[in-house]
Amino acid sequence: MDLAKLFSLLDSESLYFTRIDKFEDPFEGVIPPASIAALRQYASTLPPNERDKFLRGVESIGTRLPIRLIGVNCWHLNDYESAAMWRLYLKSNEGVAIQSTHRKLKESLTCEEQVYVGQVEYIDYDIQGFSIDNIFNACLHKRASFAHERELRAVMLMEMEQSHGLNLRIDVRKLVERIYVAPSSDPWFADIVRRMVGRLGYDFEVLQSRLDDRPLR
């Protein structure tokens, strides 16, 4: 993220959940044909009086979730830093990455709203499907061409439609392990981040990413 988003997170003590239809991928929240076909096949095994009611429910779902009411907060899941992620998500070399864990993310969610945290699975939407017994499943599947993202998502169902998304209160100290500054940033940039983080009352370790280190000769 850029520096402004980091300071917003620390100052507001909240994570931003973007409305899922605001992402660029038009397949966000889409239910693949195989999933709908599986539901119709299941309906054929029900007694007639139950079958019609079930099929009406299937038709009411359509091929997409009520995406205007679903908010998502996205993370990259990996044991190591990703050079590709730095390049994809920063507009300049003055950016940062927050390191956390799946467990810490779940523990940091202090809100009363239901938030589901899970790893995204990547599938071929032309031939594969997934169970839709959980409304969040459609938010935790993406096309196989996005597999490089290795994404972990926190997903919530919002009570009312938001214009773009909403901030959700969290325990920042439980969430953040350390902060890395971009590998291509100048040394003074890390010092600025340390000072600003300290002024906001936090003592998180701030490190310079070493992805741009030169090999020893």
PDB file of C-alpha atoms in Angstrom:
ATOM      1  CA  MET A   1       0.000   0.000   0.000  1.00  0.00           C
ATOM      2  CA  ASP A   2       1.047   3.609  -0.321  1.00  0.00           C
ATOM      3  CA  LEU A   3       2.040   5.643   2.722  1.00  0.00           C
ATOM      4  CA  ALA A   4      -1.294   7.461   2.988  1.00  0.00           C
ATOM      5  CA  LYS A   5      -3.181   4.163   3.306  1.00  0.00           C
ATOM      6  CA  LEU A   6      -0.788   2.938   5.989  1.00  0.00           C
ATOM      7  CA  PHE A   7      -1.258   6.069   8.102  1.00  0.00           C
ATOM      8  CA  SER A   8      -5.025   5.908   7.564  1.00  0.00           C
ATOM      9  CA  LEU A   9      -5.056   2.311   8.849  1.00  0.00           C
ATOM     10  CA  LEU A  10      -2.959   3.163  11.911  1.00  0.00           C
ATOM     11  CA  ASP A  11      -4.745   6.410  12.724  1.00  0.00           C
ATOM     12  CA  SER A  12      -8.306   5.140  12.243  1.00  0.00           C
ATOM     13  CA  GLU A  13      -7.498   1.683  13.670  1.00  0.00           C
ATOM     14  CA  SER A  14      -9.579   0.122  10.930  1.00  0.00           C
ATOM     15  CA  LEU A  15      -9.319  -1.999   7.794  1.00  0.00           C
ATOM     16  CA  TYR A  16     -11.000  -0.891   4.595  1.00  0.00           C
ATOM     17  CA  PHE A  17     -13.411  -3.374   2.988  1.00  0.00           C
ATOM     18  CA  THR A  18     -13.947  -2.594  -0.696  1.00  0.00           C
ATOM     19  CA  ARG A  19     -17.305  -3.375  -2.281  1.00  0.00           C
ATOM     20  CA  ILE A  20     -16.570  -6.437  -4.368  1.00  0.00           C
ATOM     21  CA  ASP A  21     -18.104  -5.064  -7.580  1.00  0.00           C
ATOM     22  CA  LYS A  22     -15.558  -2.216  -7.475  1.00  0.00           C
ATOM     23  CA  PHE A  23     -12.715  -4.601  -8.325  1.00  0.00           C
ATOM     24  CA  GLU A  24     -11.574  -4.743 -11.959  1.00  0.00           C
ATOM     25  CA  ASP A  25     -12.258  -8.469 -12.466  1.00  0.00           C
ATOM     26  CA  PRO A  26     -15.807  -8.819 -13.906  1.00  0.00           C
ATOM     27  CA  PHE A  27     -15.986 -12.393 -12.541  1.00  0.00           C
ATOM     28  CA  GLU A  28     -15.943 -11.259  -8.887  1.00  0.00           C
ATOM     29  CA  GLY A  29     -18.915 -12.832  -7.110  1.00  0.00           C
ATOM     30  CA  VAL A  30     -19.959 -14.841 -10.170  1.00  0.00           C
ATOM     31  CA  ILE A  31     -21.373 -18.351  -9.676  1.00  0.00           C
ATOM     32  CA  PRO A  32     -20.058 -20.658 -12.451  1.00  0.00           C
ATOM     33  CA  PRO A  33     -22.438 -22.754 -14.594  1.00  0.00           C
ATOM     34  CA  ALA A  34     -21.201 -26.002 -13.008  1.00  0.00           C
ATOM     35  CA  SER A  35     -22.397 -24.840  -9.578  1.00  0.00           C
ATOM     36  CA  ILE A  36     -25.860 -23.912 -10.866  1.00  0.00           C
ATOM     37  CA  ALA A  37     -26.085 -27.234 -12.748  1.00  0.00           C
ATOM     38  CA  ALA A  38     -25.194 -29.152  -9.572  1.00  0.00           C
ATOM     39  CA  LEU A  39     -28.019 -27.420  -7.697  1.00  0.00           C
ATOM     40  CA  ARG A  40     -30.515 -28.255 -10.423  1.00  0.00           C
ATOM     41  CA  GLN A  41     -29.333 -31.860 -10.400  1.00  0.00           C
ATOM     42  CA  TYR A  42     -29.846 -31.999  -6.648  1.00  0.00           C
ATOM     43  CA  ALA A  43     -33.324 -30.532  -7.082  1.00  0.00           C
ATOM     44  CA  SER A  44     -34.266 -33.444  -9.332  1.00  0.00           C
ATOM     45  CA  THR A  45     -33.860 -35.812  -6.358  1.00  0.00           C
ATOM     46  CA  LEU A  46     -36.343 -33.910  -4.167  1.00  0.00           C
ATOM     47  CA  PRO A  47     -40.078 -34.577  -3.806  1.00  0.00           C
ATOM     48  CA  PRO A  48     -42.138 -32.374  -6.176  1.00  0.00           C
ATOM     49  CA  ASN A  49     -43.401 -30.034  -3.441  1.00  0.00           C
ATOM     50  CA  GLU A  50     -39.848 -29.376  -2.207  1.00  0.00           C
ATOM     51  CA  ARG A  51     -38.314 -29.303  -5.691  1.00  0.00           C
ATOM     52  CA  ASP A  52     -40.273 -26.287  -6.931  1.00  0.00           C
ATOM     53  CA  LYS A  53     -39.450 -24.247  -3.834  1.00  0.00           C
ATOM     54  CA  PHE A  54     -35.761 -25.179  -4.116  1.00  0.00           C
ATOM     55  CA  LEU A  55     -35.595 -24.277  -7.802  1.00  0.00           C
ATOM     56  CA  ARG A  56     -37.232 -20.908  -7.133  1.00  0.00           C
ATOM     57  CA  GLY A  57     -34.440 -20.283  -4.635  1.00  0.00           C
ATOM     58  CA  VAL A  58     -31.837 -21.225  -7.237  1.00  0.00           C
ATOM     59  CA  GLU A  59     -33.363 -18.855  -9.786  1.00  0.00           C
ATOM     60  CA  SER A  60     -33.480 -16.042  -7.249  1.00  0.00           C
ATOM     61  CA  ILE A  61     -29.728 -16.394  -6.775  1.00  0.00           C
ATOM     62  CA  GLY A  62     -29.092 -16.094 -10.505  1.00  0.00           C
ATOM     63  CA  THR A  63     -25.440 -16.214 -11.513  1.00  0.00           C
ATOM     64  CA  ARG A  64     -24.059 -13.556  -9.158  1.00  0.00           C
ATOM     65  CA  LEU A  65     -24.176 -12.746  -5.455  1.00  0.00           C
ATOM     66  CA  PRO A  66     -25.676  -9.457  -4.153  1.00  0.00           C
ATOM     67  CA  ILE A  67     -22.258  -7.907  -4.701  1.00  0.00           C
ATOM     68  CA  ARG A  68     -23.278  -4.386  -3.722  1.00  0.00           C
ATOM     69  CA  LEU A  69     -23.539  -5.638  -0.131  1.00  0.00           C
ATOM     70  CA  ILE A  70     -20.283  -7.610   0.067  1.00  0.00           C
ATOM     71  CA  GLY A  71     -17.041  -6.010   1.272  1.00  0.00           C
ATOM     72  CA  VAL A  72     -13.597  -7.563   0.873  1.00  0.00           C
ATOM     73  CA  ASN A  73     -10.171  -6.863   2.385  1.00  0.00           C
ATOM     74  CA  CYS A  74      -7.319  -8.554   0.478  1.00  0.00           C
ATOM     75  CA  TRP A  75      -3.905  -9.932   1.493  1.00  0.00           C
ATOM     76  CA  HIS A  76      -1.090 -11.786  -0.274  1.00  0.00           C
ATOM     77  CA  LEU A  77      -0.352 -15.174   1.316  1.00  0.00           C
ATOM     78  CA  ASN A  78       3.269 -16.289   1.104  1.00  0.00           C
ATOM     79  CA  ASP A  79       6.262 -17.317   3.197  1.00  0.00           C
ATOM     80  CA  TYR A  80       8.422 -14.798   1.348  1.00  0.00           C
ATOM     81  CA  GLU A  81       8.156 -11.318  -0.088  1.00  0.00           C
ATOM     82  CA  SER A  82       6.897 -11.163  -3.659  1.00  0.00           C
ATOM     83  CA  ALA A  83       8.702  -8.931  -6.139  1.00  0.00           C
ATOM     84  CA  ALA A  84       5.630  -9.160  -8.403  1.00  0.00           C
ATOM     85  CA  MET A  85       3.309  -7.859  -5.683  1.00  0.00           C
ATOM     86  CA  TRP A  86       5.543  -4.854  -5.027  1.00  0.00           C
ATOM     87  CA  ARG A  87       5.438  -3.992  -8.745  1.00  0.00           C
ATOM     88  CA  LEU A  88       1.699  -4.580  -9.155  1.00  0.00           C
ATOM     89  CA  TYR A  89       0.394  -2.643  -6.176  1.00  0.00           C
ATOM     90  CA  LEU A  90       2.683   0.371  -5.841  1.00  0.00           C
ATOM     91  CA  LYS A  91       2.520   3.428  -8.066  1.00  0.00           C
ATOM     92  CA  SER A  92       5.925   4.650  -6.835  1.00  0.00           C
ATOM     93  CA  ASN A  93       8.843   3.379  -4.761  1.00  0.00           C
ATOM     94  CA  GLU A  94       7.455   5.117  -1.657  1.00  0.00           C
ATOM     95  CA  GLY A  95       5.216   2.338  -0.415  1.00  0.00           C
ATOM     96  CA  VAL A  96       5.010  -0.257   2.349  1.00  0.00           C
ATOM     97  CA  ALA A  97       3.821  -3.794   3.078  1.00  0.00           C
ATOM     98  CA  ILE A  98       2.344  -4.994   6.367  1.00  0.00           C
ATOM     99  CA  GLN A  99       3.329  -8.431   7.602  1.00  0.00           C
ATOM    100  CA  SER A 100       0.777 -10.385   9.609  1.00  0.00           C
ATOM    101  CA  THR A 101      -0.639 -13.922   9.845  1.00  0.00           C
ATOM    102  CA  HIS A 102      -3.980 -15.581   9.203  1.00  0.00           C
ATOM    103  CA  ARG A 103      -4.476 -16.007  12.966  1.00  0.00           C
ATOM    104  CA  LYS A 104      -3.525 -12.404  13.796  1.00  0.00           C
ATOM    105  CA  LEU A 105      -5.900 -11.067  11.156  1.00  0.00           C
ATOM    106  CA  LYS A 106      -8.804 -13.031  12.661  1.00  0.00           C
ATOM    107  CA  GLU A 107      -7.882 -12.008  16.216  1.00  0.00           C
ATOM    108  CA  SER A 108      -7.664  -8.327  15.261  1.00  0.00           C
ATOM    109  CA  LEU A 109     -11.312  -8.225  14.161  1.00  0.00           C
ATOM    110  CA  THR A 110     -13.010  -6.742  17.208  1.00  0.00           C
ATOM    111  CA  CYS A 111     -16.307  -5.878  15.491  1.00  0.00           C
ATOM    112  CA  GLU A 112     -19.660  -7.511  16.046  1.00  0.00           C
ATOM    113  CA  GLU A 113     -20.218  -7.963  12.305  1.00  0.00           C
ATOM    114  CA  GLN A 114     -19.603 -11.428  10.880  1.00  0.00           C
ATOM    115  CA  VAL A 115     -16.337 -11.538   8.950  1.00  0.00           C
ATOM    116  CA  TYR A 116     -15.205 -14.691   7.161  1.00  0.00           C
ATOM    117  CA  VAL A 117     -11.460 -15.116   6.560  1.00  0.00           C
ATOM    118  CA  GLY A 118     -10.330 -17.649   3.971  1.00  0.00           C
ATOM    119  CA  GLN A 119      -7.836 -18.452   1.235  1.00  0.00           C
ATOM    120  CA  VAL A 120      -8.914 -17.878  -2.356  1.00  0.00           C
ATOM    121  CA  GLU A 121      -9.093 -20.948  -4.615  1.00  0.00           C
ATOM    122  CA  TYR A 122      -8.368 -20.578  -8.333  1.00  0.00           C
ATOM    123  CA  ILE A 123     -10.490 -22.545 -10.810  1.00  0.00           C
ATOM    124  CA  ASP A 124     -11.483 -22.800 -14.484  1.00  0.00           C
ATOM    125  CA  TYR A 125     -14.925 -21.153 -14.527  1.00  0.00           C
ATOM    126  CA  ASP A 126     -15.820 -22.886 -17.802  1.00  0.00           C
ATOM    127  CA  ILE A 127     -15.715 -26.384 -16.332  1.00  0.00           C
ATOM    128  CA  GLN A 128     -15.343 -26.157 -12.548  1.00  0.00           C
ATOM    129  CA  GLY A 129     -17.702 -25.054  -9.810  1.00  0.00           C
ATOM    130  CA  PHE A 130     -17.984 -24.810  -6.032  1.00  0.00           C
ATOM    131  CA  SER A 131     -20.556 -25.254  -3.307  1.00  0.00           C
ATOM    132  CA  ILE A 132     -22.758 -22.234  -2.656  1.00  0.00           C
ATOM    133  CA  ASP A 133     -24.094 -23.418   0.694  1.00  0.00           C
ATOM    134  CA  ASN A 134     -21.943 -20.593   2.095  1.00  0.00           C
ATOM    135  CA  ILE A 135     -22.632 -17.151   0.601  1.00  0.00           C
ATOM    136  CA  PHE A 136     -18.953 -16.226   0.883  1.00  0.00           C
ATOM    137  CA  ASN A 137     -17.752 -19.077  -1.360  1.00  0.00           C
ATOM    138  CA  ALA A 138     -18.242 -17.015  -4.506  1.00  0.00           C
ATOM    139  CA  CYS A 139     -15.937 -14.379  -3.002  1.00  0.00           C
ATOM    140  CA  LEU A 140     -13.263 -16.980  -2.260  1.00  0.00           C
ATOM    141  CA  HIS A 141     -12.950 -18.321  -5.811  1.00  0.00           C
ATOM    142  CA  LYS A 142     -11.284 -16.633  -8.768  1.00  0.00           C
ATOM    143  CA  ARG A 143     -10.194 -17.593 -12.250  1.00  0.00           C
ATOM    144  CA  ALA A 144      -6.997 -19.635 -12.535  1.00  0.00           C
ATOM    145  CA  SER A 145      -5.259 -16.771 -14.369  1.00  0.00           C
ATOM    146  CA  PHE A 146      -5.079 -14.906 -11.023  1.00  0.00           C
ATOM    147  CA  ALA A 147      -3.331 -17.740  -9.178  1.00  0.00           C
ATOM    148  CA  HIS A 148      -0.121 -15.684  -8.865  1.00  0.00           C
ATOM    149  CA  GLU A 149      -1.909 -13.452  -6.341  1.00  0.00           C
ATOM    150  CA  ARG A 150      -2.071 -16.233  -3.688  1.00  0.00           C
ATOM    151  CA  GLU A 151      -4.805 -14.228  -2.033  1.00  0.00           C
ATOM    152  CA  LEU A 152      -6.233 -14.384   1.467  1.00  0.00           C
ATOM    153  CA  ARG A 153      -9.474 -12.483   1.969  1.00  0.00           C
ATOM    154  CA  ALA A 154     -11.544 -11.151   4.812  1.00  0.00           C
ATOM    155  CA  VAL A 155     -15.150 -10.985   3.582  1.00  0.00           C
ATOM    156  CA  MET A 156     -18.180  -9.387   5.194  1.00  0.00           C
ATOM    157  CA  LEU A 157     -21.843  -8.905   4.357  1.00  0.00           C
ATOM    158  CA  MET A 158     -22.656  -5.229   4.852  1.00  0.00           C
ATOM    159  CA  GLU A 159     -25.959  -4.228   6.443  1.00  0.00           C
ATOM    160  CA  MET A 160     -26.597  -1.548   3.841  1.00  0.00           C
ATOM    161  CA  GLU A 161     -25.172  -0.568   0.473  1.00  0.00           C
ATOM    162  CA  GLN A 162     -22.070   1.611   0.578  1.00  0.00           C
ATOM    163  CA  SER A 163     -20.861   3.826  -2.284  1.00  0.00           C
ATOM    164  CA  HIS A 164     -17.466   2.112  -2.450  1.00  0.00           C
ATOM    165  CA  GLY A 165     -16.846   0.270   0.823  1.00  0.00           C
ATOM    166  CA  LEU A 166     -16.437   0.861   4.530  1.00  0.00           C
ATOM    167  CA  ASN A 167     -13.899   0.920   7.343  1.00  0.00           C
ATOM    168  CA  LEU A 168     -14.148  -1.800   9.967  1.00  0.00           C
ATOM    169  CA  ARG A 169     -12.696  -1.263  13.425  1.00  0.00           C
ATOM    170  CA  ILE A 170      -9.795  -3.586  14.344  1.00  0.00           C
ATOM    171  CA  ASP A 171      -7.130  -4.029  17.009  1.00  0.00           C
ATOM    172  CA  VAL A 172      -4.080  -2.771  15.089  1.00  0.00           C
ATOM    173  CA  ARG A 173      -1.593  -4.031  17.662  1.00  0.00           C
ATOM    174  CA  LYS A 174      -2.904  -7.559  17.248  1.00  0.00           C
ATOM    175  CA  LEU A 175      -2.774  -7.312  13.460  1.00  0.00           C
ATOM    176  CA  VAL A 176       0.647  -5.910  12.589  1.00  0.00           C
ATOM    177  CA  GLU A 177       3.840  -7.929  13.085  1.00  0.00           C
ATOM    178  CA  ARG A 178       6.150  -5.578  11.232  1.00  0.00           C
ATOM    179  CA  ILE A 179       6.228  -3.100   8.370  1.00  0.00           C
ATOM    180  CA  TYR A 180       8.448  -3.328   5.288  1.00  0.00           C
ATOM    181  CA  VAL A 181       9.249  -0.373   3.067  1.00  0.00           C
ATOM    182  CA  ALA A 182       9.575  -0.887  -0.679  1.00  0.00           C
ATOM    183  CA  PRO A 183      12.874  -2.410  -1.836  1.00  0.00           C
ATOM    184  CA  SER A 184      13.468   0.445  -4.279  1.00  0.00           C
ATOM    185  CA  SER A 185      12.881   3.215  -1.718  1.00  0.00           C
ATOM    186  CA  ASP A 186      15.677   5.502  -0.491  1.00  0.00           C
ATOM    187  CA  PRO A 187      17.057   4.954   3.050  1.00  0.00           C
ATOM    188  CA  TRP A 188      15.508   8.216   4.320  1.00  0.00           C
ATOM    189  CA  PHE A 189      12.040   6.892   3.478  1.00  0.00           C
ATOM    190  CA  ALA A 190      12.269   4.129   6.100  1.00  0.00           C
ATOM    191  CA  ASP A 191      13.298   6.730   8.693  1.00  0.00           C
ATOM    192  CA  ILE A 192      10.200   8.807   7.896  1.00  0.00           C
ATOM    193  CA  VAL A 193       7.950   5.771   8.255  1.00  0.00           C
ATOM    194  CA  ARG A 194       9.532   4.917  11.640  1.00  0.00           C
ATOM    195  CA  ARG A 195       9.042   8.460  12.950  1.00  0.00           C
ATOM    196  CA  MET A 196       5.439   8.699  11.778  1.00  0.00           C
ATOM    197  CA  VAL A 197       4.549   5.264  13.146  1.00  0.00           C
ATOM    198  CA  GLY A 198       6.063   6.304  16.502  1.00  0.00           C
ATOM    199  CA  ARG A 199       4.117   9.572  16.560  1.00  0.00           C
ATOM    200  CA  LEU A 200       0.913   7.600  16.159  1.00  0.00           C
ATOM    201  CA  GLY A 201       1.811   5.670  19.299  1.00  0.00           C
ATOM    202  CA  TYR A 202       3.053   2.383  17.808  1.00  0.00           C
ATOM    203  CA  ASP A 203       6.396   0.625  18.133  1.00  0.00           C
ATOM    204  CA  PHE A 204       6.166  -1.709  15.137  1.00  0.00           C
ATOM    205  CA  GLU A 205       9.482  -2.760  13.633  1.00  0.00           C
ATOM    206  CA  VAL A 206      10.035  -1.003  10.294  1.00  0.00           C
ATOM    207  CA  LEU A 207      12.451  -2.751   7.921  1.00  0.00           C
ATOM    208  CA  GLN A 208      13.798  -2.040   4.481  1.00  0.00           C
ATOM    209  CA  SER A 209      12.870  -4.803   2.042  1.00  0.00           C
ATOM    210  CA  ARG A 210      16.017  -6.574   0.835  1.00  0.00           C
ATOM    211  CA  LEU A 211      14.672  -7.742  -2.504  1.00  0.00           C
ATOM    212  CA  ASP A 212      16.927  -5.247  -4.305  1.00  0.00           C
ATOM    213  CA  ASP A 213      20.090  -6.251  -2.415  1.00  0.00           C
ATOM    214  CA  ARG A 214      23.099  -6.902  -4.659  1.00  0.00           C
ATOM    215  CA  PRO A 215      24.898 -10.264  -4.468  1.00  0.00           C
ATOM    216  CA  LEU A 216      28.219 -10.443  -2.644  1.00  0.00           C
ATOM    217  CA  ARG A 217      31.281 -10.532  -4.917  1.00  0.00           C
TER     218      ARG A 217
END
